[in-house]
Amino acid sequence: MTVTAQELSGVPVDHRDGMRILWDVPVTMDDGNVLRADVFLPAADGAYPTLLSYGPYAKGLAFQEGYPSAWETMATQHPDVVEGSTNAYQNWEVVDPEKWTVHGYAIVRVDSRGCGRSPGFVDHFSRRETQDFHDCIEWAAAEPWSDGNVGLSGVSYFGMNQWLVAATQPPHLRAICVWEGASDFYRDASHHGGILSTFWQHWYDKQVKSVQYGLGERGPRHPVTGQLVCGDETLSDEELAANRIDFGAEVRAHPFIDDYHRDRTPDWDRITVPLLTAGNWGGQGLHLRGNVEGFLQAGSEQKWLEMHGLEHWTTYYMDYGREIQLQFFDHVLKGRDNGWAGRPAVQLQVRHLDDTYEERWEEAWPVPATRWTDLHLDLTARSLAAEPAAEPGSLSYDAMSAGVAFRTEPFAEATELTGPVAAELRVSTTAADADLFLTLRAIDPDGNHRSFVGAVDPHIPATQGWLRLSHRELDPERSTPYRPVHSHTAAADVVPGTTYDVQVELWPTSLVLPAGSRLELIVGGRDYADTSLPPITMSNFKNQMTGCGPFLHDDPEDRPESRFGGTVTLHAGAGSACLLRLPVVPRTT
């Protein structure tokens, strides 16, 4: 093929808004299936480092059209997101090409197999999808507009699959930037503490089926090109169903870590490229744990962790996040001596009770100065105290109820909690099994619960954790006193009336409590819900936001009352461990 000024990668060049754009470029996979990609290039001819994303949300669906409530909130509250761009090419959870091509990058968006304009069978995070991603990286590196150096960038799904493909070690992959992307498909995403998350079924219905390849004329049109976003074929509902897995049923069918989950979780030792991983303090349920674990587990010698707040898409587009990414990629893809090499390993936006943040740098995670502090549950006083109760006691609650709460005394001085949180409990149940839902809340000096802007939900607690009693077995090689890791490979016996010692992982948090504040721990048997909130909905989620976002655990098949009902009893005192372990970081200001 002869390449001219009017054609690249086999398609015409469209000159728009200071970019050269290649629409719907064919990318042939090893099995002959042809995926479709859009490529955005700087105005000047040349070979550029490439930032690539691969995912199911349809490259032709405008952010503003597909996710209007999220876009409106972000654009209104953070005007730097929309400044300096026409915003005509904005796409959900991937970079704005107008803000990257000017810095000498080629931007590639690939519709994953079966989604958008790429035909094929939809099977999320599968080996087939990961192989496609691998082949797209190698395809891009060989194109005339690429200098052979490929980096990956994107939020959530576009981050989760980066862990997987990096472990396949594509020869031309040079770096990954995983923004709020889970890394352990079981523990971070599908089963929290062994309890099924119904998020994936609802997400599939709202965000994938709505842009599946084959919707054709029934789907949207590209706002710039007028192309059908979901392919030129219009298939029947039966044909569409035959071209996709039943994702909710697939996840439900694998209640333990098996080959299904292992295929969707990376081999950490094989991730060796430089990486930047960014998590969200308000991301309980999907957008937090995996970024921390990826930073800790990946075999890369060059790796950096950033932790922030706000909605999970917002910081990625703000100048704050974009400039961090640009400095990272300029260093690892262009070899620029821009100060990144001397950057500390961990950048934290430490959260305050009023939902403001202060920046701090650390050399490691958890924070090296952490003082691990145990607060003991007093079951009689329903308090959290520095010393265990002198006398043994017990406290019972309805096994599927909101549960019982325990509060500290007011803190005498400002206290910072930044890091992982854990609980040790002694529990029994009258039923065949029990689900433990732990919620940590902040109470201000006036006695009011203070919520925070979450990754998805606008009102979330300080942190949350979960554990199914039959999943209490620990992975001894990975567990620490402050971060228990459960094996989740088989169910342990639960004998009604028998008392069991369990450790519960609560996801990392960051919180500065002013003097006079308290902490409250809720131990219950269902998802946390802030009953004081008005009805809150978002355009891309089915459920109302009540403090857990869309990450609920309400599947009747997974949690039948016949198995999980009854009464749960907590036991403490006389040498029985019943405590909350907190990461207290000394304040220097």
Coordinates of C-alpha atoms in Angstrom, one line a residue:
M1 CA 0.0 0.0 0.0
T2 CA 1.3 3.4 -0.9
V3 CA 0.9 6.0 1.9
T4 CA 0.2 9.5 0.8
A5 CA -0.6 12.8 2.6
Q6 CA -4.3 12.0 2.1
E7 CA -4.3 8.4 3.4
L8 CA -2.8 6.7 6.4
S9 CA -3.4 3.1 7.7
G10 CA -5.5 2.5 4.7
V11 CA -8.2 5.2 5.3
P12 CA -8.6 8.8 4.3
V13 CA -7.2 11.5 6.6
D14 CA -9.7 13.9 8.0
H15 CA -8.3 17.3 9.0
R16 CA -10.3 18.8 11.9
D17 CA -9.6 21.0 14.9
G18 CA -5.8 21.0 14.5
M19 CA -5.7 17.2 14.2
R20 CA -5.4 14.6 11.5
I21 CA -8.1 11.9 12.2
L22 CA -8.4 8.4 10.8
W23 CA -11.9 7.2 11.4
D24 CA -12.8 3.5 11.7
V25 CA -9.4 2.0 10.8
P26 CA -9.6 -1.8 10.4
V27 CA -7.4 -3.8 12.8
T28 CA -7.3 -7.6 11.9
M29 CA -7.0 -10.0 14.8
D30 CA -5.2 -13.4 14.7
D31 CA -8.5 -15.2 14.1
G32 CA -9.5 -13.0 11.2
N33 CA -12.0 -10.8 13.1
V34 CA -11.7 -7.1 12.2
L35 CA -11.9 -4.6 15.0
R36 CA -12.3 -0.9 14.4
A37 CA -10.2 2.0 15.7
D38 CA -10.2 5.8 15.6
V39 CA -6.8 7.4 15.4
F40 CA -6.1 11.1 16.3
L41 CA -2.8 12.5 15.2
P42 CA -0.9 15.8 15.5
A43 CA -1.3 18.2 12.6
A44 CA 2.3 17.7 11.4
D45 CA 3.5 14.6 9.7
G46 CA 5.7 12.4 11.8
A47 CA 5.9 9.3 14.0
Y48 CA 4.7 9.8 17.5
P49 CA 4.5 7.8 20.8
T50 CA 1.0 6.3 21.0
L51 CA -1.6 6.2 23.8
L52 CA -4.0 3.4 23.2
S53 CA -7.3 2.3 24.8
Y54 CA -9.4 -0.7 24.2
G55 CA -12.9 -1.2 25.6
P56 CA -16.7 -1.7 25.2
Y57 CA -18.2 1.7 25.5
A58 CA -18.2 2.6 21.7
K59 CA -15.7 5.0 20.4
G60 CA -18.4 6.9 18.6
L61 CA -20.6 7.6 21.6
A62 CA -20.1 11.2 22.8
F63 CA -19.4 11.5 26.6
Q64 CA -22.1 14.2 26.7
E65 CA -24.7 11.9 25.1
G66 CA -23.9 8.6 26.7
Y67 CA -23.3 9.9 30.3
P68 CA -25.1 13.3 30.5
S69 CA -25.4 13.5 34.3
A70 CA -21.7 12.7 34.8
W71 CA -20.6 15.2 32.1
E72 CA -22.8 18.0 33.4
T73 CA -21.5 17.6 36.9
M74 CA -17.9 17.5 35.8
A75 CA -18.1 20.3 33.2
T76 CA -20.0 22.6 35.6
Q77 CA -17.9 22.1 38.7
H78 CA -14.5 21.8 37.0
P79 CA -14.4 24.2 34.0
D80 CA -10.7 23.3 33.3
V81 CA -12.0 20.1 31.9
V82 CA -13.8 21.8 29.0
E83 CA -11.4 24.7 28.5
G84 CA -8.9 24.5 25.6
S85 CA -11.0 21.9 23.7
T86 CA -14.0 21.9 21.4
N87 CA -15.1 18.8 23.4
A88 CA -16.4 17.4 20.2
Y89 CA -14.3 14.2 20.6
Q90 CA -14.9 13.6 24.3
N91 CA -15.4 9.9 25.1
W92 CA -16.2 8.2 28.4
E93 CA -13.2 7.3 30.5
V94 CA -10.5 7.9 27.8
V95 CA -8.3 10.9 27.0
D96 CA -9.5 14.0 25.1
P97 CA -7.4 13.8 21.9
E98 CA -7.4 17.6 21.5
K99 CA -5.4 18.0 24.7
W100 CA -2.9 15.3 23.8
T101 CA -2.1 15.6 20.1
V102 CA -0.8 19.1 20.8
H103 CA 1.8 17.5 23.0
G104 CA 3.0 15.2 20.3
Y105 CA 1.0 12.0 20.9
A106 CA -1.0 9.7 18.7
I107 CA -4.3 8.7 20.3
V108 CA -5.9 5.4 19.5
R109 CA -9.4 4.2 20.6
V110 CA -10.3 0.6 19.7
D111 CA -13.8 -0.7 20.1
S112 CA -13.5 -4.1 21.8
R113 CA -14.7 -7.3 20.2
G114 CA -18.5 -7.2 19.9
C115 CA -19.0 -3.6 20.9
G116 CA -19.4 -0.3 19.0
R117 CA -18.2 -0.9 15.5
S118 CA -16.2 -4.0 16.1
P119 CA -18.1 -7.3 15.3
G120 CA -17.6 -10.4 17.3
F121 CA -18.6 -12.2 20.5
V122 CA -18.6 -10.1 23.8
D123 CA -16.7 -11.8 26.6
H124 CA -15.4 -9.3 29.1
F125 CA -11.8 -9.6 30.5
S126 CA -11.5 -13.0 28.8
R127 CA -8.3 -14.5 27.3
R128 CA -9.7 -13.7 23.9
E129 CA -10.3 -10.1 24.7
T130 CA -6.8 -9.8 26.3
Q131 CA -5.2 -11.3 23.2
D132 CA -7.1 -8.7 21.1
F133 CA -5.7 -5.9 23.2
H134 CA -2.2 -7.3 22.9
D135 CA -2.5 -7.5 19.1
C136 CA -3.9 -3.9 18.9
I137 CA -0.8 -2.7 20.8
E138 CA 1.5 -4.4 18.3
W139 CA -0.6 -3.2 15.3
A140 CA -0.4 0.4 16.5
A141 CA 3.4 0.2 17.0
A142 CA 3.9 -0.8 13.4
E143 CA 1.8 1.9 11.8
P144 CA 3.6 4.8 10.0
W145 CA 2.3 7.4 12.4
S146 CA 3.7 5.6 15.5
D147 CA 7.4 5.7 16.7
G148 CA 6.9 2.2 18.1
N149 CA 6.4 3.2 21.7
V150 CA 3.0 2.4 23.0
G151 CA 1.5 3.5 26.4
L152 CA -2.0 2.6 27.7
S153 CA -4.3 5.1 29.4
G154 CA -7.9 5.0 30.7
V155 CA -10.3 4.9 33.6
S156 CA -12.1 1.9 35.2
Y157 CA -12.7 -0.8 32.4
F158 CA -9.9 0.9 30.4
G159 CA -7.6 0.4 33.4
M160 CA -8.7 -3.0 34.5
N161 CA -7.8 -4.6 31.2
Q162 CA -4.4 -2.8 31.2
W163 CA -3.3 -5.1 34.1
L164 CA -4.2 -8.1 32.1
V165 CA -2.6 -7.2 28.8
A166 CA 0.6 -5.9 30.5
A167 CA 1.0 -9.4 31.9
T168 CA 1.2 -10.8 28.4
Q169 CA 4.2 -8.5 27.8
P170 CA 3.5 -7.1 24.3
P171 CA 7.0 -6.2 22.9
H172 CA 6.1 -2.6 22.1
L173 CA 4.2 -1.8 25.3
R174 CA 6.3 0.7 27.2
A175 CA 4.1 2.0 30.1
I176 CA 0.6 1.8 31.6
C177 CA -1.5 4.4 33.4
V178 CA -4.3 2.6 35.3
W179 CA -6.8 5.2 36.6
E180 CA -9.2 3.7 39.1
G181 CA -9.1 0.2 37.6
A182 CA -9.6 -3.0 39.7
S183 CA -6.9 -5.6 39.4
D184 CA -8.3 -8.7 41.2
F185 CA -11.5 -9.5 39.5
Y186 CA -12.8 -11.6 42.4
R187 CA -11.8 -9.5 45.5
D188 CA -12.0 -6.1 43.9
A189 CA -15.0 -6.5 41.6
S190 CA -17.3 -9.5 41.5
H191 CA -17.4 -10.8 45.1
H192 CA -16.6 -8.5 48.0
G193 CA -15.5 -10.7 50.9
G194 CA -17.1 -13.6 49.0
I195 CA -20.5 -11.8 48.6
L196 CA -21.7 -11.4 45.0
S197 CA -21.8 -7.8 43.8
T198 CA -24.8 -7.2 41.5
F199 CA -23.1 -4.3 39.8
W200 CA -21.9 -6.3 36.9
Q201 CA -25.4 -7.5 35.8
H202 CA -26.8 -3.9 36.0
W203 CA -23.7 -2.4 34.3
Y204 CA -23.9 -4.9 31.5
D205 CA -27.5 -4.0 30.8
K206 CA -27.0 -0.2 31.0
Q207 CA -23.5 0.3 29.5
V208 CA -22.7 -2.6 27.2
K209 CA -25.9 -3.9 25.7
S210 CA -26.8 -0.4 24.8
V211 CA -23.8 -0.1 22.5
Q212 CA -23.4 -3.7 21.3
Y213 CA -22.3 -4.2 17.7
G214 CA -25.3 -5.0 15.6
L215 CA -27.7 -2.4 17.0
G216 CA -27.1 -0.5 13.8
E217 CA -30.0 1.8 13.0
R218 CA -31.4 1.2 16.5
G219 CA -28.3 2.7 18.0
P220 CA -26.9 6.3 18.1
R221 CA -24.9 8.1 15.4
H222 CA -21.5 9.6 15.7
P223 CA -21.9 13.3 16.4
V224 CA -19.0 14.3 14.1
T225 CA -19.0 11.7 11.3
G226 CA -22.7 10.6 11.3
Q227 CA -21.6 7.0 11.3
L228 CA -23.7 4.4 13.1
V229 CA -22.0 4.0 16.4
C230 CA -22.9 0.3 16.8
G231 CA -22.0 -0.9 13.3
D232 CA -23.7 -0.9 9.9
E233 CA -25.6 -4.1 10.5
T234 CA -28.9 -4.1 12.3
L235 CA -29.4 -7.4 14.1
S236 CA -32.4 -8.9 15.9
D237 CA -32.6 -9.1 19.7
E238 CA -32.1 -12.9 19.3
E239 CA -28.9 -12.4 17.2
L240 CA -27.6 -9.8 19.6
A241 CA -28.1 -12.2 22.5
A242 CA -26.3 -14.9 20.7
N243 CA -23.3 -12.7 20.2
R244 CA -22.6 -12.0 23.9
I245 CA -22.2 -13.9 27.2
D246 CA -24.8 -13.5 29.9
F247 CA -22.3 -11.7 32.1
G248 CA -24.4 -11.5 35.2
A249 CA -25.1 -15.3 35.0
E250 CA -21.4 -16.0 34.3
V251 CA -20.2 -14.1 37.4
R252 CA -22.9 -15.7 39.5
A253 CA -21.9 -19.2 38.3
H254 CA -18.4 -18.8 39.8
P255 CA -18.8 -18.1 43.5
F256 CA -15.2 -19.0 44.4
I257 CA -11.9 -18.2 42.8
D258 CA -11.4 -20.7 40.0
D259 CA -10.0 -20.6 36.5
Y260 CA -12.7 -18.1 35.4
H261 CA -11.4 -15.6 37.9
R262 CA -7.8 -16.5 37.4
D263 CA -8.1 -15.7 33.7
R264 CA -9.4 -12.3 34.7
T265 CA -6.6 -11.5 37.2
P266 CA -3.1 -10.8 36.1
D267 CA 0.1 -12.7 36.8
W268 CA 1.7 -9.9 38.8
D269 CA 5.3 -11.1 38.2
R270 CA 4.9 -10.6 34.5
I271 CA 3.9 -6.9 34.8
T272 CA 7.3 -5.2 34.4
V273 CA 6.7 -2.0 32.4
P274 CA 6.7 1.4 34.2
L275 CA 3.3 2.0 35.7
L276 CA 1.3 4.8 37.2
T277 CA -1.8 3.7 39.2
A278 CA -4.4 6.1 40.6
G279 CA -7.0 5.1 43.1
N280 CA -10.0 7.0 44.7
W281 CA -10.7 7.2 48.4
G282 CA -14.4 7.1 47.6
G283 CA -14.1 4.0 45.3
Q284 CA -15.3 1.3 47.6
G285 CA -16.7 -1.5 45.4
L286 CA -14.5 -1.1 42.4
H287 CA -12.3 2.0 42.1
L288 CA -9.8 1.8 44.9
R289 CA -8.5 -1.6 46.2
G290 CA -7.1 -2.8 42.9
N291 CA -5.0 0.3 42.3
V292 CA -3.3 -0.1 45.7
E293 CA -2.9 -3.9 45.2
G294 CA -1.5 -3.3 41.7
F295 CA 1.1 -0.9 43.0
L296 CA 2.1 -3.4 45.7
Q297 CA 2.0 -6.6 43.7
A298 CA 3.3 -5.7 40.2
G299 CA 6.8 -6.7 39.3
S300 CA 7.7 -3.4 37.8
E301 CA 10.8 -1.7 39.1
Q302 CA 9.4 1.7 38.2
K303 CA 5.9 2.2 39.7
W304 CA 4.0 5.1 41.2
L305 CA 0.8 5.4 43.2
E306 CA -1.5 8.4 43.3
M307 CA -4.6 8.6 45.5
H308 CA -7.4 11.2 45.3
G309 CA -11.1 11.9 45.8
L310 CA -14.1 13.2 43.9
E311 CA -16.0 11.3 41.2
H312 CA -14.0 8.5 39.6
W313 CA -13.9 10.1 36.1
T314 CA -13.3 13.7 37.2
T315 CA -9.7 13.9 38.2
Y316 CA -8.6 12.0 35.1
Y317 CA -9.9 14.9 32.9
M318 CA -9.0 17.8 35.2
D319 CA -5.7 19.7 34.7
Y320 CA -4.5 18.1 37.9
G321 CA -4.8 14.5 36.6
R322 CA -3.9 15.3 33.0
E323 CA -0.7 17.0 33.9
I324 CA 0.4 14.1 36.1
Q325 CA -0.3 11.7 33.2
L326 CA 1.5 14.0 30.7
Q327 CA 4.7 14.2 32.9
F328 CA 4.6 10.4 33.4
F329 CA 4.3 9.6 29.7
D330 CA 6.7 12.3 28.6
H331 CA 9.3 10.6 30.8
V332 CA 8.7 7.0 30.0
L333 CA 7.7 7.3 26.3
K334 CA 9.8 10.3 25.2
G335 CA 12.7 9.9 27.6
R336 CA 12.4 13.5 28.9
D337 CA 14.3 14.5 32.0
N338 CA 11.4 16.4 33.5
G339 CA 11.7 15.5 37.2
W340 CA 9.5 12.4 37.1
A341 CA 12.4 10.1 37.8
G342 CA 13.0 11.8 41.2
R343 CA 9.3 11.7 42.1
P344 CA 8.4 9.9 45.4
A345 CA 6.6 6.6 44.9
V346 CA 3.3 7.7 46.5
Q347 CA 1.3 10.9 46.0
L348 CA -1.6 11.3 48.4
Q349 CA -4.5 13.8 48.4
V350 CA -5.2 13.5 52.1
R351 CA -9.0 14.0 52.8
H352 CA -10.4 16.3 55.4
L353 CA -13.8 16.1 57.1
D354 CA -15.1 19.0 54.9
D355 CA -14.2 17.0 51.8
T356 CA -11.2 19.1 51.0
Y357 CA -7.7 17.7 50.4
E358 CA -4.1 18.4 51.1
E359 CA -1.2 16.9 49.1
R360 CA 1.5 14.8 50.7
W361 CA 4.3 12.7 49.3
E362 CA 5.4 9.3 50.7
E363 CA 8.1 6.8 49.8
A364 CA 5.9 3.7 50.3
W365 CA 2.5 2.3 51.0
P366 CA 1.3 1.9 53.7
V367 CA 2.7 5.2 55.0
P368 CA 5.9 4.3 56.8
A369 CA 5.1 6.5 59.8
T370 CA 1.8 4.7 60.4
R371 CA 1.0 3.8 64.0
W372 CA -1.4 0.8 63.9
T373 CA -4.0 1.5 66.5
D374 CA -6.5 -1.0 67.9
L375 CA -9.9 0.1 69.2
H376 CA -11.9 -2.5 71.0
L377 CA -15.6 -3.1 70.7
D378 CA -17.3 -2.8 74.0
L379 CA -20.5 -4.7 73.4
T380 CA -22.3 -3.4 76.5
A381 CA -21.5 0.3 76.0
R382 CA -21.6 0.0 72.2
S383 CA -18.3 1.9 72.1
L384 CA -14.9 1.7 70.6
A385 CA -12.2 2.0 73.3
A386 CA -8.5 1.8 73.6
E387 CA -8.7 -1.1 76.0
P388 CA -10.8 -4.3 75.8
A389 CA -13.8 -4.7 78.0
A390 CA -13.0 -6.2 81.4
E391 CA -15.9 -8.6 81.3
P392 CA -17.0 -10.9 78.5
G393 CA -20.1 -9.9 76.7
S394 CA -22.2 -10.5 73.6
L395 CA -24.5 -8.5 71.4
S396 CA -27.0 -9.9 68.8
Y397 CA -28.7 -8.4 65.8
D398 CA -31.0 -9.6 63.0
A399 CA -28.7 -11.3 60.5
M400 CA -30.0 -9.3 57.5
S401 CA -30.6 -6.0 59.2
A402 CA -28.7 -2.7 59.4
G403 CA -27.0 -4.1 62.5
V404 CA -25.4 -2.4 65.4
A405 CA -23.1 0.7 65.8
F406 CA -20.2 1.5 68.0
R407 CA -18.7 5.0 68.6
T408 CA -15.4 6.3 70.0
E409 CA -15.2 9.1 72.5
P410 CA -14.5 12.5 70.9
F411 CA -10.9 12.7 69.7
A412 CA -8.9 15.1 71.9
E413 CA -6.8 16.3 69.0
A414 CA -6.8 16.2 65.2
T415 CA -6.3 12.7 64.1
E416 CA -5.3 11.4 60.7
L417 CA -6.3 7.9 59.4
T418 CA -4.6 7.1 56.0
G419 CA -4.2 3.5 54.9
P420 CA -5.8 0.1 55.0
V421 CA -8.3 -0.7 57.8
A422 CA -9.1 -4.1 59.3
A423 CA -11.4 -5.7 61.9
E424 CA -11.1 -8.8 64.1
L425 CA -14.4 -10.2 65.3
R426 CA -15.8 -13.2 67.1
V427 CA -19.1 -14.1 65.7
S428 CA -21.8 -16.8 65.8
T429 CA -25.0 -17.3 63.9
T430 CA -28.2 -19.3 64.2
A431 CA -28.2 -19.8 60.4
A432 CA -26.2 -21.8 57.9
D433 CA -24.0 -18.8 57.0
A434 CA -23.7 -15.1 57.7
D435 CA -22.7 -12.0 55.7
L436 CA -20.9 -9.3 57.6
F437 CA -21.1 -5.7 56.3
L438 CA -18.8 -3.3 58.0
T439 CA -19.1 0.5 57.6
L440 CA -16.8 3.2 59.1
R441 CA -18.4 6.6 59.4
A442 CA -17.1 10.0 60.5
I443 CA -19.1 12.0 63.1
D444 CA -18.3 15.7 63.3
P445 CA -17.9 17.6 66.6
D446 CA -21.6 18.6 66.4
G447 CA -22.6 15.0 66.3
N448 CA -23.5 14.8 62.6
H449 CA -22.5 12.1 60.2
R450 CA -20.3 13.5 57.5
S451 CA -20.3 11.8 54.1
F452 CA -17.9 12.4 51.2
V453 CA -18.1 12.7 47.4
G454 CA -17.5 9.1 46.2
A455 CA -16.2 7.7 43.0
V456 CA -19.8 7.1 41.8
D457 CA -22.1 7.9 44.8
P458 CA -22.1 11.6 45.9
H459 CA -22.5 10.6 49.6
I460 CA -20.3 7.8 50.8
P461 CA -19.0 6.8 54.3
A462 CA -15.3 6.8 55.3
T463 CA -14.9 3.2 54.1
Q464 CA -16.5 -0.2 54.0
G465 CA -15.7 -3.9 54.2
W466 CA -17.4 -7.2 53.7
L467 CA -17.0 -10.9 54.6
R468 CA -19.1 -14.1 54.2
L469 CA -18.5 -16.2 57.3
S470 CA -18.0 -19.4 55.2
H471 CA -15.2 -17.5 53.4
R472 CA -13.2 -16.7 56.5
E473 CA -10.1 -18.7 55.6
L474 CA -7.1 -16.5 55.1
D475 CA -4.4 -16.6 52.5
P476 CA -1.4 -16.7 55.0
E477 CA 1.2 -15.7 52.4
R478 CA -0.6 -12.4 51.5
S479 CA -2.3 -11.5 54.7
T480 CA -1.0 -8.9 57.2
P481 CA -2.5 -7.8 60.5
Y482 CA -3.7 -4.6 58.8
R483 CA -4.8 -6.2 55.5
P484 CA -6.3 -9.7 55.7
V485 CA -6.6 -11.4 52.4
H486 CA -9.0 -14.3 52.1
S487 CA -8.4 -17.4 49.9
H488 CA -12.0 -17.7 48.6
T489 CA -11.3 -21.1 47.1
A490 CA -13.9 -23.2 49.1
A491 CA -16.6 -22.8 51.7
A492 CA -15.6 -23.5 55.3
D493 CA -18.1 -25.1 57.6
V494 CA -20.5 -22.9 59.5
V495 CA -22.2 -24.6 62.5
P496 CA -25.1 -22.7 64.0
G497 CA -24.2 -21.6 67.5
T498 CA -20.5 -22.1 67.1
T499 CA -18.3 -19.0 67.6
Y500 CA -15.7 -18.2 64.9
D501 CA -12.8 -15.8 64.9
V502 CA -12.7 -13.8 61.7
Q503 CA -10.7 -11.0 60.1
V504 CA -12.4 -8.5 57.8
E505 CA -10.7 -6.3 55.3
L506 CA -12.0 -2.7 55.1
W507 CA -10.8 -0.9 52.0
P508 CA -8.2 1.9 52.4
T509 CA -9.2 5.3 53.5
S510 CA -7.9 8.8 54.2
L511 CA -9.4 11.1 56.7
V512 CA -8.3 13.9 59.0
L513 CA -10.7 14.2 62.0
P514 CA -10.6 17.5 63.8
A515 CA -10.6 17.5 67.6
G516 CA -14.0 16.7 69.0
S517 CA -14.9 14.3 66.1
R518 CA -15.8 10.6 66.6
L519 CA -15.6 7.4 64.5
E520 CA -18.6 5.1 64.2
L521 CA -18.3 1.4 63.2
I522 CA -21.5 -0.3 62.0
V523 CA -21.5 -4.1 61.9
G524 CA -24.6 -5.4 60.0
G525 CA -26.1 -7.8 57.6
R526 CA -26.9 -5.8 54.5
D527 CA -25.6 -2.9 52.4
Y528 CA -25.2 0.4 54.1
A529 CA -27.8 3.0 53.3
D530 CA -27.9 6.6 54.5
T531 CA -31.7 7.0 55.1
S532 CA -31.3 10.8 55.4
L533 CA -30.5 11.2 51.7
P534 CA -33.1 12.4 49.2
P535 CA -33.6 10.2 46.0
I536 CA -30.4 10.4 43.9
T537 CA -30.1 8.8 40.5
M538 CA -27.5 8.9 37.7
S539 CA -28.1 8.4 34.0
N540 CA -25.9 5.3 33.7
F541 CA -26.9 3.3 36.8
K542 CA -30.2 1.6 37.7
N543 CA -30.3 2.0 41.5
Q544 CA -30.6 5.1 43.7
M545 CA -27.5 6.3 45.3
T546 CA -27.7 5.7 49.1
G547 CA -24.0 5.5 50.1
C548 CA -22.8 2.4 48.2
G549 CA -23.2 3.6 44.7
P550 CA -24.1 0.8 42.3
F551 CA -22.0 -1.8 44.2
L552 CA -24.8 -3.6 46.0
H553 CA -25.0 -7.2 47.3
D554 CA -28.8 -7.9 47.0
D555 CA -29.0 -10.9 44.7
P556 CA -31.7 -13.2 46.2
E557 CA -30.0 -16.3 44.8
D558 CA -26.7 -15.4 46.4
R559 CA -28.2 -14.3 49.7
P560 CA -31.4 -16.3 50.3
E561 CA -33.0 -15.6 53.7
S562 CA -33.4 -19.3 54.3
R563 CA -29.6 -19.6 54.5
F564 CA -28.5 -16.1 55.8
G565 CA -31.4 -15.2 58.0
G566 CA -31.6 -15.7 61.8
T567 CA -29.5 -14.0 64.4
V568 CA -25.8 -13.0 64.4
T569 CA -24.0 -12.5 67.7
L570 CA -20.8 -10.7 68.4
H571 CA -18.6 -11.9 71.3
A572 CA -15.9 -9.9 73.2
G573 CA -14.0 -9.6 76.4
A574 CA -11.9 -12.0 78.5
G575 CA -9.3 -12.4 75.9
S576 CA -11.6 -12.5 72.9
A577 CA -10.5 -10.3 70.1
C578 CA -13.2 -7.9 68.9
L579 CA -11.5 -4.8 67.5
L580 CA -11.0 -2.3 64.7
R581 CA -7.4 -1.7 63.5
L582 CA -6.7 1.8 62.3
P583 CA -3.9 3.4 60.4
V584 CA -3.1 6.5 62.5
V585 CA -0.6 8.8 60.8
P586 CA 1.1 11.4 63.0
R587 CA 0.2 15.0 62.0
T588 CA 3.1 17.3 61.4
T589 CA 1.0 20.5 60.9

